[in-house]
Short mmCIF file of C-alpha atoms in Angstrom, two decimals:
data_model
loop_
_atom_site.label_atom_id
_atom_site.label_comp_id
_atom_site.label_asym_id
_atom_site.label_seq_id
_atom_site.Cartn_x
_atom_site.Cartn_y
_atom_site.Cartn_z
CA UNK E 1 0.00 0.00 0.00
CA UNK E 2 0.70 3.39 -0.89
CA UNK E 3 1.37 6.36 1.91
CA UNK E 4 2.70 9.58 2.48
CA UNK E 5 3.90 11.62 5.19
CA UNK E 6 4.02 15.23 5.10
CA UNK E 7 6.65 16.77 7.76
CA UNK E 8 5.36 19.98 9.49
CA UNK E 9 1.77 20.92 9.58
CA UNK E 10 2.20 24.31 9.35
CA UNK E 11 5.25 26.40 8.22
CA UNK E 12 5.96 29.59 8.05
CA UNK E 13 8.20 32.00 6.13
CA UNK E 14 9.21 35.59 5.57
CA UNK E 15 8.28 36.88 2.38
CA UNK E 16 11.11 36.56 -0.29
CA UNK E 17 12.37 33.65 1.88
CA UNK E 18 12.98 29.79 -0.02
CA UNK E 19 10.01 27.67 0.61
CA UNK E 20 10.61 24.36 1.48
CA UNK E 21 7.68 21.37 1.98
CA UNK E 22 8.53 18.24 2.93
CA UNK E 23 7.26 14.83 1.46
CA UNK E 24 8.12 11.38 1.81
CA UNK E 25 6.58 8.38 0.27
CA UNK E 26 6.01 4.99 0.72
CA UNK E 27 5.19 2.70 -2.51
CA UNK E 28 6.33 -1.01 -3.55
CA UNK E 29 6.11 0.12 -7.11
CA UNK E 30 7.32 3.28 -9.23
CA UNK E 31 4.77 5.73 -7.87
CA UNK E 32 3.28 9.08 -9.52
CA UNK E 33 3.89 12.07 -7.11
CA UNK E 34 1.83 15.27 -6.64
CA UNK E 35 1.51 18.19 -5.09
CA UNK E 36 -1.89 19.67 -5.30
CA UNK E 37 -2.69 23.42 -3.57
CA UNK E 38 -5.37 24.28 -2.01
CA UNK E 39 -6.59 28.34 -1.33
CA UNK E 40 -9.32 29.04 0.86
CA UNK E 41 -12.77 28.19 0.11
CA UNK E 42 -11.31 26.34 -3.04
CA UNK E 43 -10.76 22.82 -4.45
CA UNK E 44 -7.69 21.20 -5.11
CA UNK E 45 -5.52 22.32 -7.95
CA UNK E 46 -2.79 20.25 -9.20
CA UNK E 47 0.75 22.52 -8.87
CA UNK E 48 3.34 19.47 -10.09
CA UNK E 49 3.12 16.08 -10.97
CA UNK E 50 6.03 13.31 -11.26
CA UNK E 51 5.43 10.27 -13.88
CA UNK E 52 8.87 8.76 -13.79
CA UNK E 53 10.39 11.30 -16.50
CA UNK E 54 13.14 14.16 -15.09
CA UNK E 55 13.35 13.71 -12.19
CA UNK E 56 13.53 17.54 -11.21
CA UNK E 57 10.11 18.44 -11.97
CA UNK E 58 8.71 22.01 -12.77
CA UNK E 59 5.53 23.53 -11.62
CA UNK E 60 3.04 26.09 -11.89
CA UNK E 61 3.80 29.64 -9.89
CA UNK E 62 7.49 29.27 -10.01
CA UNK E 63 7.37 25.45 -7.58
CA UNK E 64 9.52 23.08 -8.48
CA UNK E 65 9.96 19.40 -6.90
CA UNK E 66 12.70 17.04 -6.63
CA UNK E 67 11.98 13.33 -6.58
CA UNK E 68 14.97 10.95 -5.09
CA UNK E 69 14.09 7.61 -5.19
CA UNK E 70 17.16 6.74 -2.65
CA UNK E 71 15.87 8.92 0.65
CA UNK E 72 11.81 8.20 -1.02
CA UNK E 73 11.15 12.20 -0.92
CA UNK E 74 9.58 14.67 -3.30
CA UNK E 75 9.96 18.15 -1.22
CA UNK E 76 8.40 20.92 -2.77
CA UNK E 77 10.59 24.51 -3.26
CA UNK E 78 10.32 27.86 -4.17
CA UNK E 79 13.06 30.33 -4.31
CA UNK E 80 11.18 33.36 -3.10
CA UNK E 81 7.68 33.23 -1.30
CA UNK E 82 4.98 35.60 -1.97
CA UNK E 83 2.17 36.29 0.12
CA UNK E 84 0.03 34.66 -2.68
CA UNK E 85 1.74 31.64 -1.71
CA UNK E 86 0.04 31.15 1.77
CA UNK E 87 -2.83 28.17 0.90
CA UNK E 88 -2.75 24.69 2.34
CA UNK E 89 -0.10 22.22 0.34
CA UNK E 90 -0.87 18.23 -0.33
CA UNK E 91 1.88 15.36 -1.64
CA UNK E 92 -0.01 12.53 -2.87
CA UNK E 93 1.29 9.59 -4.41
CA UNK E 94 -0.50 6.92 -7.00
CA UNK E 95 0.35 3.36 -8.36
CA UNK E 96 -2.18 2.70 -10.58
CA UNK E 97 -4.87 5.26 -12.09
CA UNK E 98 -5.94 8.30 -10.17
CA UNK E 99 -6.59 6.33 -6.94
CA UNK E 100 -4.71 9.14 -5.15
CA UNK E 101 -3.13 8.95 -1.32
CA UNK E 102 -2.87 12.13 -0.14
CA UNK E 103 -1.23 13.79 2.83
CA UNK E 104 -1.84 15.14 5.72
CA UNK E 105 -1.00 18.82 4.28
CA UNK E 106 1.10 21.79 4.94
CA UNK E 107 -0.21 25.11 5.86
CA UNK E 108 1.96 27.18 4.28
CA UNK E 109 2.23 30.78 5.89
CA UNK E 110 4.02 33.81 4.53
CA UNK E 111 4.95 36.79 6.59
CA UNK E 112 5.04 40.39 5.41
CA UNK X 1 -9.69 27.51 -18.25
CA UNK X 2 -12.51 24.59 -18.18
CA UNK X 3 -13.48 23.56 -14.56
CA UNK X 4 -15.12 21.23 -12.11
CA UNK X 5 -18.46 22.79 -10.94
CA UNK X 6 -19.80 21.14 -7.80
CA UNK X 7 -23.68 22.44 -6.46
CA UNK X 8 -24.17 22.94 -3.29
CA UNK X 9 -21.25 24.53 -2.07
CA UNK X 10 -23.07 23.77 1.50
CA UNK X 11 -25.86 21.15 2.22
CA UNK X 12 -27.45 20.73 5.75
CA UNK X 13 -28.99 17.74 6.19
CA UNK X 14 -30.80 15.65 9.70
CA UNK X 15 -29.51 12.55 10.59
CA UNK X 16 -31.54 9.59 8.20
CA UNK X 17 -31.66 11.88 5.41
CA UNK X 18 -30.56 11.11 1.83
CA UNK X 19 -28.75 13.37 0.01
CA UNK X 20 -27.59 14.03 -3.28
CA UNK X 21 -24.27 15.93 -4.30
CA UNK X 22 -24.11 17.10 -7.75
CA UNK X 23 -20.52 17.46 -10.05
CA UNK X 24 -20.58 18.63 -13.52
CA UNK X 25 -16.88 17.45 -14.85
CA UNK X 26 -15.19 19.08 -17.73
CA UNK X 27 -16.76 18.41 -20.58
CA UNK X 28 -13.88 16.03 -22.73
CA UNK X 29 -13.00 13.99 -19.52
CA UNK X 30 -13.71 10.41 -19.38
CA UNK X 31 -13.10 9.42 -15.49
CA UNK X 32 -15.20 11.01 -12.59
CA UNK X 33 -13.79 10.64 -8.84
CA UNK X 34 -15.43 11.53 -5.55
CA UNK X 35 -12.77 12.57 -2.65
CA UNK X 36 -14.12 13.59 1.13
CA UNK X 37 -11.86 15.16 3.30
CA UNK X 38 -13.32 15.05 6.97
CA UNK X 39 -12.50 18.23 9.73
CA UNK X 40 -8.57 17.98 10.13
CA UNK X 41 -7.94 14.93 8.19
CA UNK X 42 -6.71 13.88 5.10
CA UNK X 43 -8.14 13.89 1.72
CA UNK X 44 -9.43 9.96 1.19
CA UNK X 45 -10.19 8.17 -2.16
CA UNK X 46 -14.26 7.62 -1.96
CA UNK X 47 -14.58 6.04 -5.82
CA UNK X 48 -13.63 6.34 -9.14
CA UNK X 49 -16.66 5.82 -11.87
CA UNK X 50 -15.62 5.21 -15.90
CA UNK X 51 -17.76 4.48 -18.98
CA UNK X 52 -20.66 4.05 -16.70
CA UNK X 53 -19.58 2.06 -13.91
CA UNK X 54 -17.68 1.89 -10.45
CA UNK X 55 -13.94 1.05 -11.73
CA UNK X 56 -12.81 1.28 -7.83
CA UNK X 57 -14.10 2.00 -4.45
CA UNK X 58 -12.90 2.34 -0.91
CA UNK X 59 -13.68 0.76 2.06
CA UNK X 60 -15.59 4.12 3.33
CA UNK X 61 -17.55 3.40 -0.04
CA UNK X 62 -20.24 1.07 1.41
CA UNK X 63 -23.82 0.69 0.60
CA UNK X 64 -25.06 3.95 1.82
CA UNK X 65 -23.09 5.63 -1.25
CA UNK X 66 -24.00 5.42 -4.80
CA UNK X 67 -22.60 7.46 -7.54
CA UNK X 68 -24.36 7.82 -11.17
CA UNK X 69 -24.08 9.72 -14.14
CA UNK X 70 -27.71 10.19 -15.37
CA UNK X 71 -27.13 12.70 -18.18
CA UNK X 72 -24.30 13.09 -20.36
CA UNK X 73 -23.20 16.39 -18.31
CA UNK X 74 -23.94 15.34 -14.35
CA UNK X 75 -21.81 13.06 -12.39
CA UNK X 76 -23.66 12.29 -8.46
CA UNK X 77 -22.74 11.16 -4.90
CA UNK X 78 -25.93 9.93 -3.22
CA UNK X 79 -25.70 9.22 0.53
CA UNK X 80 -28.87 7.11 1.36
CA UNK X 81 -29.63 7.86 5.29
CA UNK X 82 -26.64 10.07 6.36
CA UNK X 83 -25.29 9.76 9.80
CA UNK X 84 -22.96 12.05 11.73
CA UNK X 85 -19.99 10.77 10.76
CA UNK X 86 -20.77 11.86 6.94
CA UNK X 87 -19.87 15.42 7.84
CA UNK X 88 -17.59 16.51 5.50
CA UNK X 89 -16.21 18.52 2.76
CA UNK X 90 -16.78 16.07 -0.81
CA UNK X 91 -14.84 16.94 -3.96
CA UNK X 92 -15.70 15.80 -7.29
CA UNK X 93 -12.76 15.39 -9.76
CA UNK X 94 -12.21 14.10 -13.46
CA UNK X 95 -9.58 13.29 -15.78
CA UNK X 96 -9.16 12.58 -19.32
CA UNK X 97 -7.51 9.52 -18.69
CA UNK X 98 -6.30 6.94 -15.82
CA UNK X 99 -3.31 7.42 -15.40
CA UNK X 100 -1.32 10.46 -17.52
CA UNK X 101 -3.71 13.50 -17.02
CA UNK X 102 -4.16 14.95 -13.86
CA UNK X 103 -7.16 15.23 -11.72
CA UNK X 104 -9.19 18.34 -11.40
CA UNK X 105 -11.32 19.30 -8.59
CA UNK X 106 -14.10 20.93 -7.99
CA UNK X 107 -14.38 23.65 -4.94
CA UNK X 108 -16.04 20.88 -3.11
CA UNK X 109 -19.75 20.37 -0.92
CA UNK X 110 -19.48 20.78 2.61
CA UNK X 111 -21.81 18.62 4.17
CA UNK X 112 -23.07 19.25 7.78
CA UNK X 113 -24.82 16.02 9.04
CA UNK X 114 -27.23 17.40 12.40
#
């Protein structure tokens, strides 16, 4: 069985500061890895996705994500936080189809 | 940018009560998911529904639910007698295929079980 574990509920940074979010996996098989954002009052909306191409993946509103197989991670970054970045941030994984296990999510906070 | 419209964005419903959550997925996609996310937990797999059938469910899936797709633009989560333990927020989501396109989600139903 698939699982993930998120590290930090909440974290908070300083405008302009790197963003780092912490995932780590668990899968028998290859997995597909996500991170999916969610703003207030909205659904989920997918920001990266890894499907066993580069390995450094790119994302949408300047995240990226790095997967390493050897320490099972796929921590999410951003070089400079904005204070359109605070939202609530889930890793999921998936073997097979969209059957996705998600995370316990990150709220991420950003300081003026 | 086409999108995942789920109706209500809040239901209230009494303890017994059926009710019915409505989804209308993007038009071109071909697999329809239901996600519930209960008050400070995670996000759990419900079902996944494709050419007119369950293709997967969960063990939270159980009798009480039933999903359909009685038009070609509708996609539904019924609960039949909803107990307390149903409270939560319920996101629709489809995908244009299985396992390469990514899911989209709707802004989700809260559901308040009394």
């Amino acid at each position: 069985a698939q699982s993930v574990t998120q590290l930090g509920s909440h974290v908070s940074v300083s405008e302009g500061a790197l963003v780092l979010l912490r995932c780590n996996y668990s899968s028998s098989v290859p997995p597909y890895l996500f991170w999916y954002v969610q703003y207030p009052n909205q659904g989920l909306q997918l920001l990266l996705k890894y499907t066993s191409a580069a390995t450094l993946v790119k994302g949408i509103n300047g995240f990226e994500a790095e997967f390493k197989k050897s320490e099972t991670s796929f921590h999410l970054t951003k070089p400079s936080a904005h204070m359109s970045d605070a939202a609530e941030y889930f890793c999921a994984v998936s073997v097979y189809g969209n059957k996705l296990v998600f995370g316990a999510g990150t709220i991420l906070r950003v300081k003026s | 940018e086409p999108e995942v419209t789920q109706t209500p964005s809040h239901q209230v419903t009494q303890m017994g009560q059926e009710v019915i959550l409505r989804c209308v997925p993007i038009s071109n996609h071909l697999y329809f998911y239901w996600y519930r996310q209960i008050l400070g937990q995670k996000v759990e797999f419900l079902v996944s529904f494709y050419n007119n059938e369950i293709s997967e469910k969960s063990e939270i899936f159980d009798d009480q639910f039933s999903v359909e797709r009685p038009d070609g633009s509708n996609f539904t989560l019924k609960i039949r007698s909803t107990k307390l333990e149903d409270s939560a927020m319920y996101f629709c989501a489809s995908s244009e295929d299985s396992q390469n396109s990514p899911l989209h989600f709707g802004n989700g139903t809260r559901l308040t079980v009394t």
